[in-house]
PDB file of C-alpha atoms in Angstrom:
ATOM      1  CA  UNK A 288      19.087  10.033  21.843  1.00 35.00           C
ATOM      2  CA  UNK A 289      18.700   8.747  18.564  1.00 37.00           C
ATOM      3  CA  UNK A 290      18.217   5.127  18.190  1.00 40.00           C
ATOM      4  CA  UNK A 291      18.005   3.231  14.518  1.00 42.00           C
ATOM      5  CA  UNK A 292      15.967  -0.105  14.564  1.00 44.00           C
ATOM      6  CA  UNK A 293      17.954  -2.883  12.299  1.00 45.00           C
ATOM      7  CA  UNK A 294      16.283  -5.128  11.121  1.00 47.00           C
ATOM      8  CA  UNK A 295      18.444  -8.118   9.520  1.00 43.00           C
ATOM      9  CA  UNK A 296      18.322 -11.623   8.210  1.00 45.00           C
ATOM     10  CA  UNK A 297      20.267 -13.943   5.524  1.00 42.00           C
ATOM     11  CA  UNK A 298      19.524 -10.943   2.766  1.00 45.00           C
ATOM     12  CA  UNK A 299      17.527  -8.418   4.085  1.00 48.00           C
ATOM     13  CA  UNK A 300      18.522  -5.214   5.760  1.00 54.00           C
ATOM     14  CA  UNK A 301      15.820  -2.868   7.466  1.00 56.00           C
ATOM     15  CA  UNK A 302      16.712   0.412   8.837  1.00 54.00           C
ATOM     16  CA  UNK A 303      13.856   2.833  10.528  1.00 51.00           C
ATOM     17  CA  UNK A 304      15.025   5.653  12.752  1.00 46.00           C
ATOM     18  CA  UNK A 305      13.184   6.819  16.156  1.00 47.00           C
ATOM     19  CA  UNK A 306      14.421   9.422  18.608  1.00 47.00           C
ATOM     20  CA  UNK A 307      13.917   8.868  22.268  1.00 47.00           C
ATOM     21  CA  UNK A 308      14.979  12.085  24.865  1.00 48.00           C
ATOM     22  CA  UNK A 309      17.665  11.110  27.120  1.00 48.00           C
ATOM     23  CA  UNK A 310      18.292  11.511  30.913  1.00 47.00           C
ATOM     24  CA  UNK A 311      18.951  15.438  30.936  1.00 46.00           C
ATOM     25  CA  UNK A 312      15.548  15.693  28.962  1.00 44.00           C
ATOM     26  CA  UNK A 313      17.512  16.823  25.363  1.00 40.00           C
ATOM     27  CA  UNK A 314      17.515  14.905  22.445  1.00 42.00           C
ATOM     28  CA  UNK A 315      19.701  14.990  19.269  1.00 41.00           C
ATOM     29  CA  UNK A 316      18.794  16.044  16.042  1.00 42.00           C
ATOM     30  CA  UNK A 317      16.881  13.736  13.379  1.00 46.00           C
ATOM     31  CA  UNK A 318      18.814  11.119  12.002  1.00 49.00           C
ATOM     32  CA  UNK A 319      21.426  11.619   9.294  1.00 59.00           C
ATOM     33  CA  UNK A 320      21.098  10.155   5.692  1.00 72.00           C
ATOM     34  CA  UNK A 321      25.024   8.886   5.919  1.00 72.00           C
ATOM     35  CA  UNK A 322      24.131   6.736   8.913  1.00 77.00           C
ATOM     36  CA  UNK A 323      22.511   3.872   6.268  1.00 82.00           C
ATOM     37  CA  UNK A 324      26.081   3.691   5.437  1.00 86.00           C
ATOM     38  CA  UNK A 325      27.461   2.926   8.704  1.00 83.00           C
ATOM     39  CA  UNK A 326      24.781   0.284   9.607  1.00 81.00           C
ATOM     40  CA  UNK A 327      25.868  -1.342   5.932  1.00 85.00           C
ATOM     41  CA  UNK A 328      29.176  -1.408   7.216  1.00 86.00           C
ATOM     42  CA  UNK A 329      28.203  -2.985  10.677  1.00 81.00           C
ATOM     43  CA  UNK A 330      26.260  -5.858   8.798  1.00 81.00           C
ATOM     44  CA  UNK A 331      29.094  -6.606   6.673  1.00 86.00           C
ATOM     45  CA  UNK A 332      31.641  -6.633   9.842  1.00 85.00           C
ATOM     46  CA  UNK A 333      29.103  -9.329  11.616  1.00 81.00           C
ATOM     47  CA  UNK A 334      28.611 -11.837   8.579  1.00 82.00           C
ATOM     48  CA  UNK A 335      31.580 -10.813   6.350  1.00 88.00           C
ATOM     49  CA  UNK A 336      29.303  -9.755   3.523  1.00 86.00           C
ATOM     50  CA  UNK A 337      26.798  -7.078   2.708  1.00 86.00           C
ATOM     51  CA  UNK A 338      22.998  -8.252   2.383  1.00 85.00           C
ATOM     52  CA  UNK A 339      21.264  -8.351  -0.833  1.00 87.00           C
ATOM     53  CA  UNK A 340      18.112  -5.648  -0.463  1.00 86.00           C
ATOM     54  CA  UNK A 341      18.505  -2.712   1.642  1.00 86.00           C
ATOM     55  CA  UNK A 342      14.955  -1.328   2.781  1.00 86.00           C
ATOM     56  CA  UNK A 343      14.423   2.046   4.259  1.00 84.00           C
ATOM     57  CA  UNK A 344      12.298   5.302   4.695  1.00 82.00           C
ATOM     58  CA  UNK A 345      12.672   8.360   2.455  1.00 82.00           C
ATOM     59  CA  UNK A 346      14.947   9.791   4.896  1.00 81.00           C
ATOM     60  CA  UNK A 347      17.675   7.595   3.787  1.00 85.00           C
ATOM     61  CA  UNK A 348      16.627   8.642  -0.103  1.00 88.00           C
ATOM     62  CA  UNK A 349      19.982  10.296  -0.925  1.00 90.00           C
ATOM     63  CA  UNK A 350      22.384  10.301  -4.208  1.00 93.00           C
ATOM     64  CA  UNK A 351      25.229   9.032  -1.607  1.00 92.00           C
ATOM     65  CA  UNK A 352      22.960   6.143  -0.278  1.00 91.00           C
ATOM     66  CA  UNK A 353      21.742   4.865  -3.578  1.00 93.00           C
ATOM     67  CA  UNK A 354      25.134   4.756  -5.530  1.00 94.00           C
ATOM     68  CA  UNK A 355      26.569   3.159  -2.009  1.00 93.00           C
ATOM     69  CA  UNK A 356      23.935   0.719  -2.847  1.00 92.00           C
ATOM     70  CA  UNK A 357      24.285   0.176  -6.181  1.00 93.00           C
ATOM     71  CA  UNK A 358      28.179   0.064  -6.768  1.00 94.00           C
ATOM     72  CA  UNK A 359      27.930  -2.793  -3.860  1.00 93.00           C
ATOM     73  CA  UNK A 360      25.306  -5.133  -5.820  1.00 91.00           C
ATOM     74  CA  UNK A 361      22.404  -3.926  -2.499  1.00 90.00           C
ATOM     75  CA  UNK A 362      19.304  -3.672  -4.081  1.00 90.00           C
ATOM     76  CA  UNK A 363      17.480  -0.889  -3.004  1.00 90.00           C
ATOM     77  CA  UNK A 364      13.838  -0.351  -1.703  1.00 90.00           C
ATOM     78  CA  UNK A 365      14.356   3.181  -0.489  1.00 89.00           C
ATOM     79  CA  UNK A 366      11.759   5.815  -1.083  1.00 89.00           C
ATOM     80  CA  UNK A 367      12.624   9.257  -2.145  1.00 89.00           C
ATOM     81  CA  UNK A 368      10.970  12.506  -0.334  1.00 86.00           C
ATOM     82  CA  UNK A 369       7.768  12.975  -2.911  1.00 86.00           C
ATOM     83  CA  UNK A 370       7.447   9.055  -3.327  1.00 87.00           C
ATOM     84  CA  UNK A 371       4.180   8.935  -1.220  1.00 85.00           C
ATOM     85  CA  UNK A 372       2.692  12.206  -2.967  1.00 85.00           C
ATOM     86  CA  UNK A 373       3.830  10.491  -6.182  1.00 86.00           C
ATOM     87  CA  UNK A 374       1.348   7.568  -5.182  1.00 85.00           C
ATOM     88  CA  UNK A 375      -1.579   9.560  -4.259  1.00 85.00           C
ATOM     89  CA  UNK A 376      -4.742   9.392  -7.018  1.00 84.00           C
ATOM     90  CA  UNK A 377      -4.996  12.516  -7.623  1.00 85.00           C
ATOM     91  CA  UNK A 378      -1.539  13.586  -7.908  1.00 83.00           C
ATOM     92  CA  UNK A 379      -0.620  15.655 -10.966  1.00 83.00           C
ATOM     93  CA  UNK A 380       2.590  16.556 -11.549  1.00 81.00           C
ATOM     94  CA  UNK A 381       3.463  20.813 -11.159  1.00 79.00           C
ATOM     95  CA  UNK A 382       4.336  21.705 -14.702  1.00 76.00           C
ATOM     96  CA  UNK A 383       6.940  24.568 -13.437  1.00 75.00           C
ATOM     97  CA  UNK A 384       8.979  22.052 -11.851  1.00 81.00           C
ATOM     98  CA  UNK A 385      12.355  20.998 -13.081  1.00 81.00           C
ATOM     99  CA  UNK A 386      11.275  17.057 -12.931  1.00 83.00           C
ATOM    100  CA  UNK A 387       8.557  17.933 -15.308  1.00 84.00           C
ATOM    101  CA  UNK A 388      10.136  19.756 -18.270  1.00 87.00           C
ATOM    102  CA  UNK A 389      11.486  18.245 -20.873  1.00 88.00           C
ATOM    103  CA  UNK A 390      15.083  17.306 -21.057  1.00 91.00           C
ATOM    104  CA  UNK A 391      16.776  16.954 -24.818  1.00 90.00           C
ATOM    105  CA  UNK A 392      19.238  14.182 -23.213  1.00 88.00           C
ATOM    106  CA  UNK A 393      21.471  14.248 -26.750  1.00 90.00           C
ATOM    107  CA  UNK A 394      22.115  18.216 -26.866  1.00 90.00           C
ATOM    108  CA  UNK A 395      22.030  18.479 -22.758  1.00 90.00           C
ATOM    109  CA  UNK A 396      19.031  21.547 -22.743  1.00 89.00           C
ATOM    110  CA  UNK A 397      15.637  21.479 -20.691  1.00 90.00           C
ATOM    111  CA  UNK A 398      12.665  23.174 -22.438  1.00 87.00           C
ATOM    112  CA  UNK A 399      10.216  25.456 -20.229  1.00 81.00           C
ATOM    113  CA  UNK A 400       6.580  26.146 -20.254  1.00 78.00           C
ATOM    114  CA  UNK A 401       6.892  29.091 -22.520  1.00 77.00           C
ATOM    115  CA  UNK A 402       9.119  27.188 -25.068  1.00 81.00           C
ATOM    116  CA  UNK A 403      12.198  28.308 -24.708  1.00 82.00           C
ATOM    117  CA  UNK A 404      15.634  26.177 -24.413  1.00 86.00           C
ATOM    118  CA  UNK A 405      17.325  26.487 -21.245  1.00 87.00           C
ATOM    119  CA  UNK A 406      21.395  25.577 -21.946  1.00 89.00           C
ATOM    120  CA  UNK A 407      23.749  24.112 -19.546  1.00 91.00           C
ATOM    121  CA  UNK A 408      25.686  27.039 -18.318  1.00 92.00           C
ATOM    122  CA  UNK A 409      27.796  25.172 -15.545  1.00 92.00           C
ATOM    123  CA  UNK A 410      27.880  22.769 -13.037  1.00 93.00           C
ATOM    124  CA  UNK A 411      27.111  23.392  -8.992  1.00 93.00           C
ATOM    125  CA  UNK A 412      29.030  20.721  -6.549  1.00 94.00           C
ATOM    126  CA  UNK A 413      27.742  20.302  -3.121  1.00 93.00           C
ATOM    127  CA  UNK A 414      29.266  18.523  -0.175  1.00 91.00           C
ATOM    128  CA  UNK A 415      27.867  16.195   2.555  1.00 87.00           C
ATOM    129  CA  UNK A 416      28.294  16.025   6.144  1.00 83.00           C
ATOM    130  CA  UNK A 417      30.009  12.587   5.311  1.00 84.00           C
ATOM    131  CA  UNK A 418      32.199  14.551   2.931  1.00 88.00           C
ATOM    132  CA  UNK A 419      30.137  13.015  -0.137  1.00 91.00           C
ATOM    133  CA  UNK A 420      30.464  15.477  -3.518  1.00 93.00           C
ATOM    134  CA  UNK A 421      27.325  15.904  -5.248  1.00 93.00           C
ATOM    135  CA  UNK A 422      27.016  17.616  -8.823  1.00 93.00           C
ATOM    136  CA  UNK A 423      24.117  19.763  -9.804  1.00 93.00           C
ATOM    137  CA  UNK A 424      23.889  21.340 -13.668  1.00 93.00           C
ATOM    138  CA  UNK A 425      22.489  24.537 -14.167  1.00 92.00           C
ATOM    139  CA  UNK A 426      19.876  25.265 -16.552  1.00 91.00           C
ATOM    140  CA  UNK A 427      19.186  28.959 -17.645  1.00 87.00           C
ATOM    141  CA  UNK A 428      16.673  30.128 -20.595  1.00 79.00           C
ATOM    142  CA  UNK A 429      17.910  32.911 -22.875  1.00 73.00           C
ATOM    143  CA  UNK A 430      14.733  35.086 -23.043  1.00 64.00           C
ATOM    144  CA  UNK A 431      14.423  36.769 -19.898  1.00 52.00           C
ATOM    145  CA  UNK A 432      10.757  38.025 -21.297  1.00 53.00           C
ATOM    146  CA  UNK A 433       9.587  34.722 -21.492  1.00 52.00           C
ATOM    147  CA  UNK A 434      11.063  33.479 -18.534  1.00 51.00           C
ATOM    148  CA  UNK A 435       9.132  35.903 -16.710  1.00 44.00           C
ATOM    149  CA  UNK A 436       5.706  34.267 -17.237  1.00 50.00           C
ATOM    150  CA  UNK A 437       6.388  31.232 -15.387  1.00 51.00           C
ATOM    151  CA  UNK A 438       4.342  30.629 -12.567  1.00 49.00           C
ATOM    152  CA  UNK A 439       5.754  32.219  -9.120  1.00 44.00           C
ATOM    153  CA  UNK A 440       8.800  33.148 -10.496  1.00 51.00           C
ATOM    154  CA  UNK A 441       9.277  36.670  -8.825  1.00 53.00           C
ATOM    155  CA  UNK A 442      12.935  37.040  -9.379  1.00 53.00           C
ATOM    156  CA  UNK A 443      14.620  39.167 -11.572  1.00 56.00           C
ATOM    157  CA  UNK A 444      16.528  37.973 -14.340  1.00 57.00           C
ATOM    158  CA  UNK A 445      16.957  34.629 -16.386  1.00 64.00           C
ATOM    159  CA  UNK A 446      15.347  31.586 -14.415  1.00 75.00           C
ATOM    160  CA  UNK A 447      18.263  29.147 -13.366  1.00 82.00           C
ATOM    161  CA  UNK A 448      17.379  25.326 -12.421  1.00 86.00           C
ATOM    162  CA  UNK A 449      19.492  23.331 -10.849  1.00 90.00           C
ATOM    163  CA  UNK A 450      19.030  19.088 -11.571  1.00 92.00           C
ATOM    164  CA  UNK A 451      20.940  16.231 -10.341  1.00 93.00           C
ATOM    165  CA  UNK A 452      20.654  13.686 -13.002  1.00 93.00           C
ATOM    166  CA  UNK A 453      22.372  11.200 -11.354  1.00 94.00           C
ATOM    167  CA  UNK A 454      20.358  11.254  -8.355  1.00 93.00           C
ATOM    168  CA  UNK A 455      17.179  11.546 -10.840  1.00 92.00           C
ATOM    169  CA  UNK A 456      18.358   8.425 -12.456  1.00 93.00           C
ATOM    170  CA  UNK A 457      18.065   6.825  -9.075  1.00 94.00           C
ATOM    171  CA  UNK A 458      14.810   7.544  -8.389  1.00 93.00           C
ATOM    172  CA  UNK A 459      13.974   6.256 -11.290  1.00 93.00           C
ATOM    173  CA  UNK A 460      14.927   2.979 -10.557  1.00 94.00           C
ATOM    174  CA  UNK A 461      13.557   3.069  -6.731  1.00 93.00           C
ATOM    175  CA  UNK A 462      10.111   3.772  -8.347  1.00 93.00           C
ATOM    176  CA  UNK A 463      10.103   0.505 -10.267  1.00 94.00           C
ATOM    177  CA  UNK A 464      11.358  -1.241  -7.520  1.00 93.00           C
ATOM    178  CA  UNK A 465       9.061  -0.064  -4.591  1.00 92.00           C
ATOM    179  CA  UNK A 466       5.896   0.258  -7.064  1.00 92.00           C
ATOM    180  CA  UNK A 467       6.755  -3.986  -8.169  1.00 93.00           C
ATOM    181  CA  UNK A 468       4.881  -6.442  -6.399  1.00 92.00           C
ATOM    182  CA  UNK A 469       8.258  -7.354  -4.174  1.00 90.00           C
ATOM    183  CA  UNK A 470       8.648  -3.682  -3.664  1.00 89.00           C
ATOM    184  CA  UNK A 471       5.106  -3.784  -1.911  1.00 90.00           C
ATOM    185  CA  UNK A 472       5.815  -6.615   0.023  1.00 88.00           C
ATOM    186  CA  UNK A 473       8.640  -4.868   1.843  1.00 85.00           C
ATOM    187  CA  UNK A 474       7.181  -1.608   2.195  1.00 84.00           C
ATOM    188  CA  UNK A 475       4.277  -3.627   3.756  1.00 83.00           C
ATOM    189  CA  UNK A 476       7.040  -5.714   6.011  1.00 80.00           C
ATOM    190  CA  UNK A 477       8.591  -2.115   7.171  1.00 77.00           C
ATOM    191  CA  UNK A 478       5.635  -0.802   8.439  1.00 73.00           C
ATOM    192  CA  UNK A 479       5.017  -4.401  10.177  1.00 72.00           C
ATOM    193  CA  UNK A 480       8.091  -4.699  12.029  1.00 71.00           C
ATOM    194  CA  UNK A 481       9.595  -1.407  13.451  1.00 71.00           C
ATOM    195  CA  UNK A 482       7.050   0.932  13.314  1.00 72.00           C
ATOM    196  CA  UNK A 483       4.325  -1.379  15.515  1.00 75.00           C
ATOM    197  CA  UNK A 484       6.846  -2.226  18.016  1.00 78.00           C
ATOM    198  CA  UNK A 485       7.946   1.201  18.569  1.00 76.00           C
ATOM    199  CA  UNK A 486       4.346   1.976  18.773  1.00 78.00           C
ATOM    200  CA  UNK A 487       4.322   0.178  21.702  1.00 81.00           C
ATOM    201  CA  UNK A 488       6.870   1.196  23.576  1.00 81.00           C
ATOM    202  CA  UNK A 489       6.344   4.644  23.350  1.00 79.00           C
ATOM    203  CA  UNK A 490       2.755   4.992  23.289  1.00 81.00           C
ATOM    204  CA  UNK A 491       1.175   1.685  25.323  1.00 82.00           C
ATOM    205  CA  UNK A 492       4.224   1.248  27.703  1.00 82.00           C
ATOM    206  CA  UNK A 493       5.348   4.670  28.150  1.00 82.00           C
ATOM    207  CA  UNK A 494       8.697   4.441  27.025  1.00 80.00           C
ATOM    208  CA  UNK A 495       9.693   7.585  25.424  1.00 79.00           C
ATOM    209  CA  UNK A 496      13.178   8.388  27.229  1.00 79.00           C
ATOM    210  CA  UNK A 497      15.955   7.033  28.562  1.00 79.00           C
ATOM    211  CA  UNK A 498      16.714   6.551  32.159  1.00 80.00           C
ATOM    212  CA  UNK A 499      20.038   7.616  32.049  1.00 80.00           C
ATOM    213  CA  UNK A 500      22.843   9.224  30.792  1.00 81.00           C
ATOM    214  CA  UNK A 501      26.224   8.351  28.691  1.00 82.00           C
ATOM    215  CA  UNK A 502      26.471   5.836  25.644  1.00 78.00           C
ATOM    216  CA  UNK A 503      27.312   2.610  27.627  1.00 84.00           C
ATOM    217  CA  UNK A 504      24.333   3.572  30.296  1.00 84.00           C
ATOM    218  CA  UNK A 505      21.686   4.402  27.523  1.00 81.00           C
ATOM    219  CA  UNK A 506      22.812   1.142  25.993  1.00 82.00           C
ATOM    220  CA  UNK A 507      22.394  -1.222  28.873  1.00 86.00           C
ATOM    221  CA  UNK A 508      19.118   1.246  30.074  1.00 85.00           C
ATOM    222  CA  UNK A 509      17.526  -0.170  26.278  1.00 83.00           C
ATOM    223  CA  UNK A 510      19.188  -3.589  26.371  1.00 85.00           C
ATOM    224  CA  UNK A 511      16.982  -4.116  29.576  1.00 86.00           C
ATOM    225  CA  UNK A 512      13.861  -2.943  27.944  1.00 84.00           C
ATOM    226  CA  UNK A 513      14.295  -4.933  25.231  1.00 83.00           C
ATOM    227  CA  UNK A 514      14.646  -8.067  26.773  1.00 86.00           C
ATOM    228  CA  UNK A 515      11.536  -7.009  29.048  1.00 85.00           C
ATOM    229  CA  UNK A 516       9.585  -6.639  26.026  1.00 84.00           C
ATOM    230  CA  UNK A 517      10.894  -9.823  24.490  1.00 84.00           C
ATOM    231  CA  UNK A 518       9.953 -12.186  26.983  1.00 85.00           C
ATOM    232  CA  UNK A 519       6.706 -10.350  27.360  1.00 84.00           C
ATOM    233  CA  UNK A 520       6.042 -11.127  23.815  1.00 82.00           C
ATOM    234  CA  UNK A 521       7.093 -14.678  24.237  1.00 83.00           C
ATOM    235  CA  UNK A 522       4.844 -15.207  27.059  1.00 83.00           C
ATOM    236  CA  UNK A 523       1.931 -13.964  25.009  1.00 82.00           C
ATOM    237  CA  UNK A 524       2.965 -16.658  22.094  1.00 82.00           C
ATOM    238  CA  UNK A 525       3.096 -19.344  24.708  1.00 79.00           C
ATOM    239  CA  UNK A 526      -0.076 -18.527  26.104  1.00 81.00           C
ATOM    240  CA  UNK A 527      -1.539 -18.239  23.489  1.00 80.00           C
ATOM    241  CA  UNK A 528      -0.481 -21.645  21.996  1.00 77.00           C
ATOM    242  CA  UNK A 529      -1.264 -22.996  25.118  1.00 76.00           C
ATOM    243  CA  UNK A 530      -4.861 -22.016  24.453  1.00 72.00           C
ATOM    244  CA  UNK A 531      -4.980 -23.391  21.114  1.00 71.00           C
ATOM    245  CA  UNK A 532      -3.436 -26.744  22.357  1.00 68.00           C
ATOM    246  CA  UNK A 533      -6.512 -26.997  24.691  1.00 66.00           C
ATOM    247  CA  UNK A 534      -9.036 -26.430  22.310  1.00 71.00           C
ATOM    248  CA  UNK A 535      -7.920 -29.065  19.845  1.00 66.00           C
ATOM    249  CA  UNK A 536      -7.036 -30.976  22.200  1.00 64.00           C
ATOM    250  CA  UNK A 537     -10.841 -30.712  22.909  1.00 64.00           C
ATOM    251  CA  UNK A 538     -12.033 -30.962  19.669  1.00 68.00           C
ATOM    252  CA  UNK A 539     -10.064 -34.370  19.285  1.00 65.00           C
ATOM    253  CA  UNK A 540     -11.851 -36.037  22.041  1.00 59.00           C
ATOM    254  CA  UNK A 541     -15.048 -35.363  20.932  1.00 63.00           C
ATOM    255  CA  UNK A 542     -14.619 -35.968  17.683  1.00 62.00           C
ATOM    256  CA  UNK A 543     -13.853 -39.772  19.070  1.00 57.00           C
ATOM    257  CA  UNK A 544     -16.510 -39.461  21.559  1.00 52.00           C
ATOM    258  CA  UNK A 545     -19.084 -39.093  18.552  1.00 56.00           C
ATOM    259  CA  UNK A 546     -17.051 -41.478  16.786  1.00 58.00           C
ATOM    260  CA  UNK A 547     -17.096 -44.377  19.356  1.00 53.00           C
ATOM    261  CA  UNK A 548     -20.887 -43.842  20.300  1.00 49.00           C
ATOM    262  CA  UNK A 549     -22.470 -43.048  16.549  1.00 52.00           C
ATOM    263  CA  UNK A 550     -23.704 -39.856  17.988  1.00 47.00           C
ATOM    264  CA  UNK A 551     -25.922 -40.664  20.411  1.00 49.00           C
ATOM    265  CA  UNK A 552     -24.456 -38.870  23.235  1.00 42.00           C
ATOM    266  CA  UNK A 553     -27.711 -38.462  24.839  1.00 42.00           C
ATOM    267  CA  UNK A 554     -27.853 -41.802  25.749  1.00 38.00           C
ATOM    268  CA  UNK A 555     -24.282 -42.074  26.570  1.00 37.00           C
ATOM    269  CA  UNK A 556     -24.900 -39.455  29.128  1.00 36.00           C
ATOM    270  CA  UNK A 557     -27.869 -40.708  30.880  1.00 37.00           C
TER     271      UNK A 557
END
């Protein structure tokens, strides 16, 4: 059974995805990218508005996702499938790859390796689970000879690349947002919240599959577990304020016993 972790608060919206098996010992597939979506709508149903930053993994780095975002004023801290290879030190760029040749924006034609112009032959449209359209433009160089020394190309005939520029465009804007000091911050917070709880549950406590079967039994089998957990949490906090309560409790009175005896707590003793 999948199960999607929301995080919310006055702004803020965190989704992270986990999979637990259910009852019969199946599970269902990974999470879908059009599910963000849903859980947008399900915030806005609760407080009558949408929230103000939207922070997720790179599974939920789709075209569909990001304009969703951006036509509702939801700033987005979503990663994009190469973001973390993008960040490594060492990470160069491959030179064959569509993202990496250069694009003459004005007359709409992509220049490869060898040189040569690829022009915009047509245009390939793509459709979602969720029904979402996306548009791809196809690239193809004239001189098949040329084309023919790119690197791993093994196919015959003209090389033909495919680019979203739309979805390009926002991935662009992701990378300034999650590479920005605030974009940190709630990468940092994502990893804090879901991913150590989970951790948890499924690894310290043994929690790794439902119980039982059918929506309304998984859902009270979790509710349960959650509530466990909470109050075992709680009881930590308590304790553990309990402690530090003591000890400066402690350290008040003998800060006045040293006060009211100018030290000499030998003396005092004896």
């Amino acid at each position: 059974v999948a199960f999607l972790f929301v995080g919310i608060s006055r702004f803020y919206l965190l989704i992270e995805f986990y999979e637990f098996q259910n009852g019969g010992g199946s599970s269902f597939p990974k999470a879908s990218t059009s599910s963000a979506i849903t859980f947008f709508h399900s915030f806005q149903h609760r407080y009558n508005r949408l929230p103000g930053i939207g922070v997720a993994d790179s599974g939920y780095g789709s075209e569909e996702n990001y304009r969703f975002m951006q036509e509702n004023g939801i700033e987005a801290f979503v990663k994009y499938n190469y973001f973390h290879k993008e960040q490594r030190p060492r990470y160069t760029p491959n030179p064959f790859h569509a993202e990496s040749l250069h694009y003459n924006a004005g007359e709409d034609y992509y220049v490869c390796p060898m040189r040569q112009h690829m022009n915009h032959i047509g245009t390939r449209r793509d459709k979602t689970t969720s029904g979402y359209i996306t548009k791809s433009a196809q690239y193809k160089a004239k001189d098949a000879k040329a084309v023919f020394a790119w690197k791993l190309f093994k196919a015959r005939g003209n090389r033909i690349i495919e680019v979203n520029h739309r979805l390009n465009q926002y991935k662009r804007q992701a990378r300034e947002r999650l590479v920005s000091e605030e974009g940190v911050r709630h990468r940092e917070r994502r990893c804090i919240e879901p991913e150590a709880v989970f951790g948890q549950m499924k690894y310290n406590m043994a929690y790794r599959r439902f119980r039982h079967v059918g929506e309304d039994k998984v859902t009270m089998d979790f509710a349960f577990f959650a509530i466990a957990f909470n109050i075992k949490k709680m009881c930590a906090k308590l304790r553990k304020a309990g402690k530090e309560l003591i000890t400066f409790a402690k350290s008040i009175f003998i800060g006045l016993f040293i006060t009211r005896y100018n030290g000499n707590i030998v003396t005092c003793y004896k």
